[in-house]
């Protein structure tokens, strides 16, 4: 059982739940008829893509983690490095194949996300600029994967993928100082990006005649990410930085629910919100970062 938990830890289960929320948000944005086909293949695709990406993150960081985070599965010896590498690659392949079983556009997006995940883990991660940008592109691609459920809607709404790019870029920027403590400059930049995300969501919701309904969730999301970030700004030590990162990741579910309401889909928004307690529960058993 402990071995299974170690392998699961590599996939960051709580984070995978947030990736599933992205898919539902993307489908809601393009007004996909959920009752006709739940699009299980796209959900399975994001599980593979996200899981594979974070597993390879630990594979490429094995030597660094041996110094900074020796308790992690690979440096602790609970999961052999070669087994982890095989698992990460297999999950990425699963994500690509699953997307291909849905549509050609979906598999093209899945391939792009997989390549970006490898690029981030192998080259871009430790760059102050390209790390946040590449990770943001991965998450933006995940929202596009959900939107690919109706490919004719991408020309109209594909630009919304810029929002998770900015949001995840902010979280990644914060996380770069998670081990040794942070710099207030990075936190202020992240706060600006968060504010831009909330403003865009609200303006889109207003344009869709759902501004007042979406505002409640947008405000809730701002509160969930804002309070830990404010605490980190007051005292940018490693534990506070870690809490700000964790809040940013888990609160993605609320942001995705806000997209659903912005486009008038209350049932799906409620379903996405119900993923939040599941993600929080998993975060208690498995590390988020």
PDB file of C-alpha atoms in Angstrom:
ATOM      1  CA  UNK A   1       0.000   0.000   0.000  1.00  0.00           C
ATOM      2  CA  UNK A   2       2.835   2.401   0.837  1.00  0.00           C
ATOM      3  CA  UNK A   3       4.375   1.685  -2.589  1.00  0.00           C
ATOM      4  CA  UNK A   4       1.100   2.464  -4.340  1.00  0.00           C
ATOM      5  CA  UNK A   5       0.785   5.706  -2.379  1.00  0.00           C
ATOM      6  CA  UNK A   6       4.296   6.699  -3.425  1.00  0.00           C
ATOM      7  CA  UNK A   7       3.442   6.212  -7.108  1.00  0.00           C
ATOM      8  CA  UNK A   8       0.200   8.119  -6.666  1.00  0.00           C
ATOM      9  CA  UNK A   9       2.096  10.924  -4.954  1.00  0.00           C
ATOM     10  CA  UNK A  10       4.110  11.429  -8.124  1.00  0.00           C
ATOM     11  CA  UNK A  11       0.900  12.257 -10.032  1.00  0.00           C
ATOM     12  CA  UNK A  12      -0.318  14.932  -7.549  1.00  0.00           C
ATOM     13  CA  UNK A  13      -3.902  13.561  -7.387  1.00  0.00           C
ATOM     14  CA  UNK A  14      -5.390  16.780  -5.976  1.00  0.00           C
ATOM     15  CA  UNK A  15      -3.951  18.726  -8.914  1.00  0.00           C
ATOM     16  CA  UNK A  16      -5.335  16.264 -11.452  1.00  0.00           C
ATOM     17  CA  UNK A  17      -8.824  17.038 -10.160  1.00  0.00           C
ATOM     18  CA  UNK A  18      -8.235  20.702 -11.021  1.00  0.00           C
ATOM     19  CA  UNK A  19      -7.187  19.678 -14.542  1.00  0.00           C
ATOM     20  CA  UNK A  20     -10.485  17.824 -14.958  1.00  0.00           C
ATOM     21  CA  UNK A  21     -12.264  21.016 -13.922  1.00  0.00           C
ATOM     22  CA  UNK A  22     -10.464  22.814 -16.783  1.00  0.00           C
ATOM     23  CA  UNK A  23     -11.963  20.385 -19.276  1.00  0.00           C
ATOM     24  CA  UNK A  24     -15.502  20.971 -18.041  1.00  0.00           C
ATOM     25  CA  UNK A  25     -14.934  24.729 -18.073  1.00  0.00           C
ATOM     26  CA  UNK A  26     -13.708  24.616 -21.657  1.00  0.00           C
ATOM     27  CA  UNK A  27     -16.702  22.549 -22.691  1.00  0.00           C
ATOM     28  CA  UNK A  28     -19.057  24.969 -20.945  1.00  0.00           C
ATOM     29  CA  UNK A  29     -17.449  27.923 -22.727  1.00  0.00           C
ATOM     30  CA  UNK A  30     -18.178  26.410 -26.148  1.00  0.00           C
ATOM     31  CA  UNK A  31     -21.641  25.342 -24.920  1.00  0.00           C
ATOM     32  CA  UNK A  32     -21.074  21.650 -25.426  1.00  0.00           C
ATOM     33  CA  UNK A  33     -24.274  19.582 -24.993  1.00  0.00           C
ATOM     34  CA  UNK A  34     -23.184  17.531 -21.974  1.00  0.00           C
ATOM     35  CA  UNK A  35     -26.364  15.498 -21.992  1.00  0.00           C
ATOM     36  CA  UNK A  36     -25.523  14.168 -25.460  1.00  0.00           C
ATOM     37  CA  UNK A  37     -21.996  12.958 -24.714  1.00  0.00           C
ATOM     38  CA  UNK A  38     -20.041  13.516 -21.485  1.00  0.00           C
ATOM     39  CA  UNK A  39     -16.749  13.386 -23.429  1.00  0.00           C
ATOM     40  CA  UNK A  40     -15.045  10.861 -21.180  1.00  0.00           C
ATOM     41  CA  UNK A  41     -12.091  10.695 -23.555  1.00  0.00           C
ATOM     42  CA  UNK A  42     -11.162  14.318 -22.918  1.00  0.00           C
ATOM     43  CA  UNK A  43     -11.297  13.780 -19.152  1.00  0.00           C
ATOM     44  CA  UNK A  44      -9.069  10.724 -19.445  1.00  0.00           C
ATOM     45  CA  UNK A  45      -6.771  12.703 -21.723  1.00  0.00           C
ATOM     46  CA  UNK A  46      -6.179  15.470 -19.197  1.00  0.00           C
ATOM     47  CA  UNK A  47      -5.595  12.897 -16.447  1.00  0.00           C
ATOM     48  CA  UNK A  48      -2.834  11.376 -18.564  1.00  0.00           C
ATOM     49  CA  UNK A  49      -1.331  14.667 -19.690  1.00  0.00           C
ATOM     50  CA  UNK A  50      -1.292  16.321 -16.288  1.00  0.00           C
ATOM     51  CA  UNK A  51      -0.265  13.173 -14.449  1.00  0.00           C
ATOM     52  CA  UNK A  52       2.519  12.452 -16.905  1.00  0.00           C
ATOM     53  CA  UNK A  53       3.760  16.021 -16.774  1.00  0.00           C
ATOM     54  CA  UNK A  54       4.093  16.170 -12.995  1.00  0.00           C
ATOM     55  CA  UNK A  55       5.654  12.690 -12.796  1.00  0.00           C
ATOM     56  CA  UNK A  56       8.342  13.767 -15.269  1.00  0.00           C
ATOM     57  CA  UNK A  57       8.786  16.922 -13.206  1.00  0.00           C
ATOM     58  CA  UNK A  58      10.048  14.756 -10.353  1.00  0.00           C
ATOM     59  CA  UNK A  59      12.086  12.614 -12.730  1.00  0.00           C
ATOM     60  CA  UNK A  60      14.029  15.572 -14.103  1.00  0.00           C
ATOM     61  CA  UNK A  61      14.384  17.111 -10.634  1.00  0.00           C
ATOM     62  CA  UNK A  62      15.531  13.913  -8.916  1.00  0.00           C
ATOM     63  CA  UNK A  63      19.044  15.187  -8.148  1.00  0.00           C
ATOM     64  CA  UNK A  64      17.820  18.566  -6.910  1.00  0.00           C
ATOM     65  CA  UNK A  65      15.113  16.947  -4.787  1.00  0.00           C
ATOM     66  CA  UNK A  66      17.729  14.681  -3.207  1.00  0.00           C
ATOM     67  CA  UNK A  67      19.150  17.865  -1.667  1.00  0.00           C
ATOM     68  CA  UNK A  68      16.086  20.062  -1.157  1.00  0.00           C
ATOM     69  CA  UNK A  69      13.254  17.533  -0.736  1.00  0.00           C
ATOM     70  CA  UNK A  70      14.722  14.121   0.109  1.00  0.00           C
ATOM     71  CA  UNK A  71      11.359  12.904   1.406  1.00  0.00           C
ATOM     72  CA  UNK A  72       9.872  12.792  -2.111  1.00  0.00           C
ATOM     73  CA  UNK A  73       9.222   9.344  -3.653  1.00  0.00           C
ATOM     74  CA  UNK A  74      12.203   9.231  -6.024  1.00  0.00           C
ATOM     75  CA  UNK A  75      15.046  10.558  -3.826  1.00  0.00           C
ATOM     76  CA  UNK A  76      13.712   8.582  -0.843  1.00  0.00           C
ATOM     77  CA  UNK A  77      14.027   5.392  -2.886  1.00  0.00           C
ATOM     78  CA  UNK A  78      10.340   4.507  -2.676  1.00  0.00           C
ATOM     79  CA  UNK A  79      10.008   4.779  -6.472  1.00  0.00           C
ATOM     80  CA  UNK A  80      12.960   3.868  -8.751  1.00  0.00           C
ATOM     81  CA  UNK A  81      13.911   6.627 -11.172  1.00  0.00           C
ATOM     82  CA  UNK A  82      13.490   4.406 -14.252  1.00  0.00           C
ATOM     83  CA  UNK A  83      10.041   3.265 -13.105  1.00  0.00           C
ATOM     84  CA  UNK A  84       8.982   6.872 -12.606  1.00  0.00           C
ATOM     85  CA  UNK A  85      10.245   7.844 -16.048  1.00  0.00           C
ATOM     86  CA  UNK A  86       8.351   4.971 -17.674  1.00  0.00           C
ATOM     87  CA  UNK A  87       5.222   5.940 -15.742  1.00  0.00           C
ATOM     88  CA  UNK A  88       5.453   9.589 -16.797  1.00  0.00           C
ATOM     89  CA  UNK A  89       5.945   8.777 -20.479  1.00  0.00           C
ATOM     90  CA  UNK A  90       3.150   6.184 -20.393  1.00  0.00           C
ATOM     91  CA  UNK A  91       0.725   8.701 -18.918  1.00  0.00           C
ATOM     92  CA  UNK A  92       1.546  11.270 -21.586  1.00  0.00           C
ATOM     93  CA  UNK A  93       0.968   8.644 -24.272  1.00  0.00           C
ATOM     94  CA  UNK A  94      -2.339   7.734 -22.621  1.00  0.00           C
ATOM     95  CA  UNK A  95      -3.343  11.394 -22.717  1.00  0.00           C
ATOM     96  CA  UNK A  96      -2.534  11.692 -26.413  1.00  0.00           C
ATOM     97  CA  UNK A  97      -4.283   8.457 -27.404  1.00  0.00           C
ATOM     98  CA  UNK A  98      -7.398   9.348 -25.401  1.00  0.00           C
ATOM     99  CA  UNK A  99      -7.613  12.747 -27.090  1.00  0.00           C
ATOM    100  CA  UNK A 100      -7.206  11.046 -30.459  1.00  0.00           C
ATOM    101  CA  UNK A 101     -10.217   8.873 -29.715  1.00  0.00           C
ATOM    102  CA  UNK A 102     -12.283  12.060 -29.434  1.00  0.00           C
ATOM    103  CA  UNK A 103     -11.178  14.173 -32.400  1.00  0.00           C
ATOM    104  CA  UNK A 104      -8.254  15.187 -34.591  1.00  0.00           C
ATOM    105  CA  UNK A 105      -8.173  18.689 -33.103  1.00  0.00           C
ATOM    106  CA  UNK A 106      -8.134  17.248 -29.602  1.00  0.00           C
ATOM    107  CA  UNK A 107      -5.122  15.031 -30.312  1.00  0.00           C
ATOM    108  CA  UNK A 108      -3.255  17.954 -31.891  1.00  0.00           C
ATOM    109  CA  UNK A 109      -3.793  20.000 -28.734  1.00  0.00           C
ATOM    110  CA  UNK A 110      -2.847  17.033 -26.536  1.00  0.00           C
ATOM    111  CA  UNK A 111       0.433  16.555 -28.411  1.00  0.00           C
ATOM    112  CA  UNK A 112       1.223  20.247 -27.993  1.00  0.00           C
ATOM    113  CA  UNK A 113       0.501  20.076 -24.252  1.00  0.00           C
ATOM    114  CA  UNK A 114       2.661  16.967 -23.858  1.00  0.00           C
ATOM    115  CA  UNK A 115       5.568  18.606 -25.675  1.00  0.00           C
ATOM    116  CA  UNK A 116       5.203  21.758 -23.567  1.00  0.00           C
ATOM    117  CA  UNK A 117       5.222  19.639 -20.391  1.00  0.00           C
ATOM    118  CA  UNK A 118       8.495  17.994 -21.423  1.00  0.00           C
ATOM    119  CA  UNK A 119       9.943  21.363 -22.456  1.00  0.00           C
ATOM    120  CA  UNK A 120       9.043  22.834 -19.070  1.00  0.00           C
ATOM    121  CA  UNK A 121      10.469  19.959 -17.062  1.00  0.00           C
ATOM    122  CA  UNK A 122      13.669  19.568 -19.068  1.00  0.00           C
ATOM    123  CA  UNK A 123      14.617  23.127 -19.954  1.00  0.00           C
ATOM    124  CA  UNK A 124      12.312  25.959 -18.873  1.00  0.00           C
ATOM    125  CA  UNK A 125      11.455  25.185 -15.263  1.00  0.00           C
ATOM    126  CA  UNK A 126      14.255  27.083 -13.564  1.00  0.00           C
ATOM    127  CA  UNK A 127      13.968  30.155 -15.783  1.00  0.00           C
ATOM    128  CA  UNK A 128      12.268  33.120 -14.115  1.00  0.00           C
ATOM    129  CA  UNK A 129      10.629  34.036 -17.444  1.00  0.00           C
ATOM    130  CA  UNK A 130      10.233  30.886 -19.499  1.00  0.00           C
ATOM    131  CA  UNK A 131       9.274  28.667 -16.555  1.00  0.00           C
ATOM    132  CA  UNK A 132       6.019  30.479 -15.713  1.00  0.00           C
ATOM    133  CA  UNK A 133       5.270  31.082 -19.398  1.00  0.00           C
ATOM    134  CA  UNK A 134       5.704  27.434 -20.405  1.00  0.00           C
ATOM    135  CA  UNK A 135       3.715  26.101 -17.477  1.00  0.00           C
ATOM    136  CA  UNK A 136       0.986  28.642 -18.225  1.00  0.00           C
ATOM    137  CA  UNK A 137       0.881  27.465 -21.826  1.00  0.00           C
ATOM    138  CA  UNK A 138       0.356  23.901 -20.593  1.00  0.00           C
ATOM    139  CA  UNK A 139      -2.673  24.972 -18.590  1.00  0.00           C
ATOM    140  CA  UNK A 140      -4.003  27.170 -21.363  1.00  0.00           C
ATOM    141  CA  UNK A 141      -3.725  24.165 -23.656  1.00  0.00           C
ATOM    142  CA  UNK A 142      -5.727  22.150 -21.164  1.00  0.00           C
ATOM    143  CA  UNK A 143      -8.596  24.650 -21.354  1.00  0.00           C
ATOM    144  CA  UNK A 144      -8.347  24.510 -25.154  1.00  0.00           C
ATOM    145  CA  UNK A 145      -8.556  20.725 -24.918  1.00  0.00           C
ATOM    146  CA  UNK A 146     -11.947  21.137 -23.271  1.00  0.00           C
ATOM    147  CA  UNK A 147     -12.989  23.678 -25.909  1.00  0.00           C
ATOM    148  CA  UNK A 148     -12.021  21.232 -28.653  1.00  0.00           C
ATOM    149  CA  UNK A 149     -15.255  19.400 -27.843  1.00  0.00           C
ATOM    150  CA  UNK A 150     -16.769  21.797 -30.400  1.00  0.00           C
ATOM    151  CA  UNK A 151     -13.921  22.773 -32.678  1.00  0.00           C
ATOM    152  CA  UNK A 152     -15.890  25.373 -34.610  1.00  0.00           C
ATOM    153  CA  UNK A 153     -16.056  27.523 -31.464  1.00  0.00           C
ATOM    154  CA  UNK A 154     -12.285  27.844 -31.040  1.00  0.00           C
ATOM    155  CA  UNK A 155     -11.912  30.864 -33.363  1.00  0.00           C
ATOM    156  CA  UNK A 156     -14.396  32.781 -31.191  1.00  0.00           C
ATOM    157  CA  UNK A 157     -13.367  31.689 -27.710  1.00  0.00           C
ATOM    158  CA  UNK A 158      -9.868  30.257 -28.020  1.00  0.00           C
ATOM    159  CA  UNK A 159      -8.335  33.514 -26.793  1.00  0.00           C
ATOM    160  CA  UNK A 160      -9.684  32.760 -23.316  1.00  0.00           C
ATOM    161  CA  UNK A 161      -6.793  30.305 -22.958  1.00  0.00           C
ATOM    162  CA  UNK A 162      -4.705  33.425 -22.229  1.00  0.00           C
ATOM    163  CA  UNK A 163      -6.430  33.613 -18.833  1.00  0.00           C
ATOM    164  CA  UNK A 164      -5.094  30.330 -17.386  1.00  0.00           C
ATOM    165  CA  UNK A 165      -1.737  31.124 -18.989  1.00  0.00           C
ATOM    166  CA  UNK A 166      -1.567  34.294 -16.890  1.00  0.00           C
ATOM    167  CA  UNK A 167      -2.972  32.608 -13.807  1.00  0.00           C
ATOM    168  CA  UNK A 168      -0.691  29.567 -13.818  1.00  0.00           C
ATOM    169  CA  UNK A 169       2.204  31.796 -14.778  1.00  0.00           C
ATOM    170  CA  UNK A 170       1.552  33.697 -11.544  1.00  0.00           C
ATOM    171  CA  UNK A 171       1.463  30.503  -9.453  1.00  0.00           C
ATOM    172  CA  UNK A 172       4.631  29.193 -11.094  1.00  0.00           C
ATOM    173  CA  UNK A 173       6.380  32.490 -10.453  1.00  0.00           C
ATOM    174  CA  UNK A 174       5.468  32.265  -6.775  1.00  0.00           C
ATOM    175  CA  UNK A 175       6.505  28.608  -6.540  1.00  0.00           C
ATOM    176  CA  UNK A 176      10.041  29.322  -7.717  1.00  0.00           C
ATOM    177  CA  UNK A 177      10.788  30.597  -4.197  1.00  0.00           C
ATOM    178  CA  UNK A 178       8.827  27.915  -2.389  1.00  0.00           C
ATOM    179  CA  UNK A 179      11.819  26.164  -0.839  1.00  0.00           C
ATOM    180  CA  UNK A 180      13.973  29.068   0.330  1.00  0.00           C
ATOM    181  CA  UNK A 181      11.454  31.882   0.709  1.00  0.00           C
ATOM    182  CA  UNK A 182      10.246  34.478  -1.733  1.00  0.00           C
ATOM    183  CA  UNK A 183      10.819  37.933  -3.110  1.00  0.00           C
ATOM    184  CA  UNK A 184       8.061  40.506  -2.734  1.00  0.00           C
ATOM    185  CA  UNK A 185       8.542  41.605  -6.346  1.00  0.00           C
ATOM    186  CA  UNK A 186       7.445  38.181  -7.609  1.00  0.00           C
ATOM    187  CA  UNK A 187       4.451  38.240  -5.288  1.00  0.00           C
ATOM    188  CA  UNK A 188       3.369  41.684  -6.480  1.00  0.00           C
ATOM    189  CA  UNK A 189       3.617  40.543 -10.103  1.00  0.00           C
ATOM    190  CA  UNK A 190       1.502  37.507  -9.232  1.00  0.00           C
ATOM    191  CA  UNK A 191      -1.078  39.719  -7.526  1.00  0.00           C
ATOM    192  CA  UNK A 192      -1.308  41.861 -10.675  1.00  0.00           C
ATOM    193  CA  UNK A 193      -1.826  38.781 -12.827  1.00  0.00           C
ATOM    194  CA  UNK A 194      -4.521  37.477 -10.482  1.00  0.00           C
ATOM    195  CA  UNK A 195      -6.323  40.819 -10.664  1.00  0.00           C
ATOM    196  CA  UNK A 196      -6.191  40.777 -14.471  1.00  0.00           C
ATOM    197  CA  UNK A 197      -7.646  37.263 -14.517  1.00  0.00           C
ATOM    198  CA  UNK A 198     -10.577  38.266 -12.329  1.00  0.00           C
ATOM    199  CA  UNK A 199     -11.247  41.401 -14.371  1.00  0.00           C
ATOM    200  CA  UNK A 200     -11.311  39.465 -17.656  1.00  0.00           C
ATOM    201  CA  UNK A 201     -13.611  36.809 -16.219  1.00  0.00           C
ATOM    202  CA  UNK A 202     -16.031  39.445 -15.001  1.00  0.00           C
ATOM    203  CA  UNK A 203     -16.035  41.368 -18.290  1.00  0.00           C
ATOM    204  CA  UNK A 204     -16.689  38.182 -20.264  1.00  0.00           C
ATOM    205  CA  UNK A 205     -19.507  37.249 -17.874  1.00  0.00           C
ATOM    206  CA  UNK A 206     -21.057  40.707 -18.272  1.00  0.00           C
ATOM    207  CA  UNK A 207     -20.831  40.363 -22.043  1.00  0.00           C
ATOM    208  CA  UNK A 208     -22.690  37.049 -21.743  1.00  0.00           C
ATOM    209  CA  UNK A 209     -25.367  38.699 -19.526  1.00  0.00           C
ATOM    210  CA  UNK A 210     -24.258  36.636 -16.526  1.00  0.00           C
ATOM    211  CA  UNK A 211     -22.120  39.197 -14.711  1.00  0.00           C
ATOM    212  CA  UNK A 212     -24.004  39.317 -11.416  1.00  0.00           C
ATOM    213  CA  UNK A 213     -24.150  35.524 -11.136  1.00  0.00           C
ATOM    214  CA  UNK A 214     -20.485  35.020 -11.972  1.00  0.00           C
ATOM    215  CA  UNK A 215     -19.364  37.814  -9.663  1.00  0.00           C
ATOM    216  CA  UNK A 216     -20.053  35.707  -6.576  1.00  0.00           C
ATOM    217  CA  UNK A 217     -17.660  32.962  -7.641  1.00  0.00           C
ATOM    218  CA  UNK A 218     -15.094  35.416  -8.982  1.00  0.00           C
ATOM    219  CA  UNK A 219     -15.126  37.188  -5.615  1.00  0.00           C
ATOM    220  CA  UNK A 220     -14.834  33.865  -3.789  1.00  0.00           C
ATOM    221  CA  UNK A 221     -11.879  32.901  -5.945  1.00  0.00           C
ATOM    222  CA  UNK A 222     -10.223  36.258  -5.326  1.00  0.00           C
ATOM    223  CA  UNK A 223     -10.641  35.732  -1.598  1.00  0.00           C
ATOM    224  CA  UNK A 224      -9.249  32.187  -1.665  1.00  0.00           C
ATOM    225  CA  UNK A 225      -6.089  33.176  -3.522  1.00  0.00           C
ATOM    226  CA  UNK A 226      -5.793  36.677  -2.116  1.00  0.00           C
ATOM    227  CA  UNK A 227      -5.620  35.935   1.594  1.00  0.00           C
ATOM    228  CA  UNK A 228      -2.666  33.489   1.417  1.00  0.00           C
ATOM    229  CA  UNK A 229      -0.907  35.774  -1.058  1.00  0.00           C
ATOM    230  CA  UNK A 230      -1.367  38.753   1.277  1.00  0.00           C
ATOM    231  CA  UNK A 231       0.103  36.755   4.149  1.00  0.00           C
ATOM    232  CA  UNK A 232       3.066  35.813   1.966  1.00  0.00           C
ATOM    233  CA  UNK A 233       3.552  39.470   1.037  1.00  0.00           C
ATOM    234  CA  UNK A 234       3.652  40.408   4.702  1.00  0.00           C
ATOM    235  CA  UNK A 235       6.190  37.693   5.473  1.00  0.00           C
ATOM    236  CA  UNK A 236       7.642  35.944   2.374  1.00  0.00           C
ATOM    237  CA  UNK A 237       9.010  32.883   4.141  1.00  0.00           C
ATOM    238  CA  UNK A 238       8.889  29.387   2.622  1.00  0.00           C
ATOM    239  CA  UNK A 239       5.811  28.089   4.542  1.00  0.00           C
ATOM    240  CA  UNK A 240       3.743  31.130   3.551  1.00  0.00           C
ATOM    241  CA  UNK A 241       4.887  30.843  -0.057  1.00  0.00           C
ATOM    242  CA  UNK A 242       3.901  27.170  -0.067  1.00  0.00           C
ATOM    243  CA  UNK A 243       0.425  27.977   1.244  1.00  0.00           C
ATOM    244  CA  UNK A 244      -0.036  30.642  -1.434  1.00  0.00           C
ATOM    245  CA  UNK A 245       0.936  28.151  -4.140  1.00  0.00           C
ATOM    246  CA  UNK A 246      -1.363  25.456  -2.754  1.00  0.00           C
ATOM    247  CA  UNK A 247      -4.285  27.886  -2.547  1.00  0.00           C
ATOM    248  CA  UNK A 248      -3.677  29.017  -6.120  1.00  0.00           C
ATOM    249  CA  UNK A 249      -3.703  25.461  -7.457  1.00  0.00           C
ATOM    250  CA  UNK A 250      -6.743  24.167  -5.583  1.00  0.00           C
ATOM    251  CA  UNK A 251      -8.732  27.362  -6.196  1.00  0.00           C
ATOM    252  CA  UNK A 252      -8.508  26.741  -9.931  1.00  0.00           C
ATOM    253  CA  UNK A 253     -11.672  24.707  -9.473  1.00  0.00           C
ATOM    254  CA  UNK A 254     -13.558  27.819  -8.344  1.00  0.00           C
ATOM    255  CA  UNK A 255     -12.171  29.758 -11.295  1.00  0.00           C
ATOM    256  CA  UNK A 256     -13.371  27.032 -13.663  1.00  0.00           C
ATOM    257  CA  UNK A 257     -16.803  27.042 -12.024  1.00  0.00           C
ATOM    258  CA  UNK A 258     -16.922  30.803 -12.608  1.00  0.00           C
ATOM    259  CA  UNK A 259     -16.335  30.185 -16.329  1.00  0.00           C
ATOM    260  CA  UNK A 260     -19.261  27.781 -16.374  1.00  0.00           C
ATOM    261  CA  UNK A 261     -21.566  30.346 -14.772  1.00  0.00           C
ATOM    262  CA  UNK A 262     -20.213  33.123 -16.998  1.00  0.00           C
ATOM    263  CA  UNK A 263     -21.544  31.128 -19.941  1.00  0.00           C
ATOM    264  CA  UNK A 264     -24.835  30.316 -18.215  1.00  0.00           C
ATOM    265  CA  UNK A 265     -24.307  26.664 -17.315  1.00  0.00           C
ATOM    266  CA  UNK A 266     -25.335  26.366 -13.659  1.00  0.00           C
ATOM    267  CA  UNK A 267     -25.541  22.537 -13.511  1.00  0.00           C
ATOM    268  CA  UNK A 268     -21.980  22.082 -14.770  1.00  0.00           C
ATOM    269  CA  UNK A 269     -20.761  24.890 -12.499  1.00  0.00           C
ATOM    270  CA  UNK A 270     -22.223  23.055  -9.526  1.00  0.00           C
ATOM    271  CA  UNK A 271     -20.622  19.812 -10.660  1.00  0.00           C
ATOM    272  CA  UNK A 272     -17.247  21.533 -10.970  1.00  0.00           C
ATOM    273  CA  UNK A 273     -17.601  23.077  -7.510  1.00  0.00           C
ATOM    274  CA  UNK A 274     -18.247  19.635  -6.076  1.00  0.00           C
ATOM    275  CA  UNK A 275     -14.755  18.704  -7.232  1.00  0.00           C
ATOM    276  CA  UNK A 276     -13.309  21.180  -4.719  1.00  0.00           C
ATOM    277  CA  UNK A 277     -13.892  19.129  -1.544  1.00  0.00           C
ATOM    278  CA  UNK A 278     -12.498  16.086  -3.360  1.00  0.00           C
ATOM    279  CA  UNK A 279      -9.377  18.017  -4.305  1.00  0.00           C
ATOM    280  CA  UNK A 280      -8.975  19.370  -0.754  1.00  0.00           C
ATOM    281  CA  UNK A 281      -9.365  15.869   0.660  1.00  0.00           C
ATOM    282  CA  UNK A 282      -6.725  14.502  -1.706  1.00  0.00           C
ATOM    283  CA  UNK A 283      -4.438  17.434  -0.846  1.00  0.00           C
ATOM    284  CA  UNK A 284      -4.449  16.254   2.771  1.00  0.00           C
ATOM    285  CA  UNK A 285      -3.169  12.841   1.739  1.00  0.00           C
ATOM    286  CA  UNK A 286      -0.876  13.865  -1.131  1.00  0.00           C
ATOM    287  CA  UNK A 287       1.332  16.919  -1.538  1.00  0.00           C
ATOM    288  CA  UNK A 288       0.177  19.530  -4.054  1.00  0.00           C
ATOM    289  CA  UNK A 289       3.668  20.813  -4.959  1.00  0.00           C
TER     290      UNK A 289
END
